[in-house]
Short mmCIF file of C-alpha atoms in Angstrom, two decimals:
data_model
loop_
_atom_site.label_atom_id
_atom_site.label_comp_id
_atom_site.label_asym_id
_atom_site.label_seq_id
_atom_site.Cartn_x
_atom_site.Cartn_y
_atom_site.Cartn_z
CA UNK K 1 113.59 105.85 144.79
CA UNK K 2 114.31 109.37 143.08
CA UNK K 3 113.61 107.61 140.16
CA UNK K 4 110.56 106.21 140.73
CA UNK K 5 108.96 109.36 141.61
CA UNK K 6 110.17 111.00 139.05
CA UNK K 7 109.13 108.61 136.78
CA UNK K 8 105.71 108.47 138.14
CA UNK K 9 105.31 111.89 137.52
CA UNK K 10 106.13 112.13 134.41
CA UNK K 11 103.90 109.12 133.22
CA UNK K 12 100.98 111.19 135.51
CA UNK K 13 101.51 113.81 132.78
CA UNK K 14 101.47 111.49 130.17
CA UNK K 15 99.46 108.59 130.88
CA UNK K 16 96.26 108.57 133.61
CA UNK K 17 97.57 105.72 135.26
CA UNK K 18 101.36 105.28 135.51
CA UNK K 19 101.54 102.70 137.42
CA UNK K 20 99.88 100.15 135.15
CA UNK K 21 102.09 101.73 132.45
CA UNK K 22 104.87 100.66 134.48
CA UNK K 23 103.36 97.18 134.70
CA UNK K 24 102.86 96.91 131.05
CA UNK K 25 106.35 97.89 130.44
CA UNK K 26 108.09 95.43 132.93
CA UNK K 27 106.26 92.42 131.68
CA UNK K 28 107.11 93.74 128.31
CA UNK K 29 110.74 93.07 129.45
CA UNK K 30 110.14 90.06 131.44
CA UNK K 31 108.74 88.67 128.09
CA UNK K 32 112.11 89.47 126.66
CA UNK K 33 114.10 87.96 129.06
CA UNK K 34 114.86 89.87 131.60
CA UNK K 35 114.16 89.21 135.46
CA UNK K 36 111.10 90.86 137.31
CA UNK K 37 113.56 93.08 139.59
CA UNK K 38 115.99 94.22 136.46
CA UNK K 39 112.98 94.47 133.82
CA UNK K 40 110.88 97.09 136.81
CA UNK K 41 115.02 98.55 136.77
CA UNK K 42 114.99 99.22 133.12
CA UNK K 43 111.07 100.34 132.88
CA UNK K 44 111.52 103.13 135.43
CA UNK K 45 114.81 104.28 134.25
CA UNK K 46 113.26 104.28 130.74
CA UNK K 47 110.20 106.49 131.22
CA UNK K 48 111.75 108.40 133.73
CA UNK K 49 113.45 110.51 130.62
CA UNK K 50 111.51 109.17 127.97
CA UNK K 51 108.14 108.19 128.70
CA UNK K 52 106.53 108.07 125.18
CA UNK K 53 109.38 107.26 123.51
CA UNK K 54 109.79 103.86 125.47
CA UNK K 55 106.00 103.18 125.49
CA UNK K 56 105.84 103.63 121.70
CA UNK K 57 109.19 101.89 121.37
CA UNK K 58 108.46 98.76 123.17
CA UNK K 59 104.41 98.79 123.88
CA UNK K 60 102.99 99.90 120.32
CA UNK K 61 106.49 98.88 118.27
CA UNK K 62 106.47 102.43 116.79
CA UNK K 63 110.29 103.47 115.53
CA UNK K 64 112.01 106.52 114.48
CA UNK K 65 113.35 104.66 111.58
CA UNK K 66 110.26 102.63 110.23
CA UNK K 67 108.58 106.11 108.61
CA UNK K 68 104.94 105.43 108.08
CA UNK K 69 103.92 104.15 104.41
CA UNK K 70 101.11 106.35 102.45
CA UNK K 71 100.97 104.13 100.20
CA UNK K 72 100.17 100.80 101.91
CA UNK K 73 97.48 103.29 104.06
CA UNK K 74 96.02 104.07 100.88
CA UNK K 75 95.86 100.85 99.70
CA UNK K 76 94.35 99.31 102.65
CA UNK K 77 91.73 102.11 102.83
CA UNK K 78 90.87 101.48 99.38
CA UNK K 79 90.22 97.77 99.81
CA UNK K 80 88.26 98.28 102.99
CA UNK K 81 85.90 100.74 101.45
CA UNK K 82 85.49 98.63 98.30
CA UNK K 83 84.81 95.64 100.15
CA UNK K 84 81.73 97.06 102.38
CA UNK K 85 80.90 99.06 99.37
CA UNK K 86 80.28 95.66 97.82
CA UNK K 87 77.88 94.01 100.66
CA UNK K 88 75.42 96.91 100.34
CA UNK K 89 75.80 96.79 96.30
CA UNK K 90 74.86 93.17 96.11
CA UNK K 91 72.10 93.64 99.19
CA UNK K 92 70.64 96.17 96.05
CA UNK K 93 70.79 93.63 93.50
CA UNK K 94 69.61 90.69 95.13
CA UNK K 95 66.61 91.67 97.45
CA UNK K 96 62.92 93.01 96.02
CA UNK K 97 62.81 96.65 95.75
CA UNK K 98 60.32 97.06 98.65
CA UNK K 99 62.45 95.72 101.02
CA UNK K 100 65.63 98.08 99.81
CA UNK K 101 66.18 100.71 102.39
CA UNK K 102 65.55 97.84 105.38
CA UNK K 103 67.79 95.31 104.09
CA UNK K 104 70.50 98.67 103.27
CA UNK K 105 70.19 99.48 106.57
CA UNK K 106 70.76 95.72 108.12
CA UNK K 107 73.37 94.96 106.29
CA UNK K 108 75.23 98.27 106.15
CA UNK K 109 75.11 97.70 109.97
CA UNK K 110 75.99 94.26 109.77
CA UNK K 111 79.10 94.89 107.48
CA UNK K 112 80.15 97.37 110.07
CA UNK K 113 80.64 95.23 112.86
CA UNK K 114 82.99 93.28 110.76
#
């Protein structure tokens, strides 16, 4: 029970609800194989010492030894631009000029909800 509180504090400082943290986490570990009563076991014990290091760990998949990749952000930024760059260049191209800055607007707001 020590735990528990303990652990519930600490996830009140780092998360506004801790106890559907803690639910996230034991199904986490239910999914993996463990049993309901064991998996709630391992969740508490987990976040009672280290809360963001277990929800990042097992709830985002963040690791200290997968380093983030600058290039591959890069990259991926550079295609995303490029592509919505390209709706709005071919919405120029294709529709008469007097319609321009409505069919910019549409479409730039269309290409954003994709």
């Amino acid at each position: 029970m020590a735990a528990s509180g303990t652990s519930s504090h600490i996830l009140l400082i780092t998360y506004p609800h801790p106890e559907h943290e803690l639910k996230e986490l034991t199904q986490i570990y239910i999914q993996r194989g463990l049993n309901a009563e064991l998996a709630n076991e391992v969740a508490v014990q987990l976040t009672a010492n280290h809360a963001r290091e277990a929800h990042a760990r097992d709830e985002i998949g963040i690791h200290e030894n997968t380093p983030a990749n600058p290039l591959q952000a890069t990259g991926s930024s550079t295609l995303a631009f490029s592509v919505g760059a390209l709706f709005l260049i071919f919405s120029i191209l294709i529709i008469p000029e007097h319609y321009v800055s409505s069919v910019v607007m549409i479409v730039g707001i269309s290409s954003l909800a994709l």
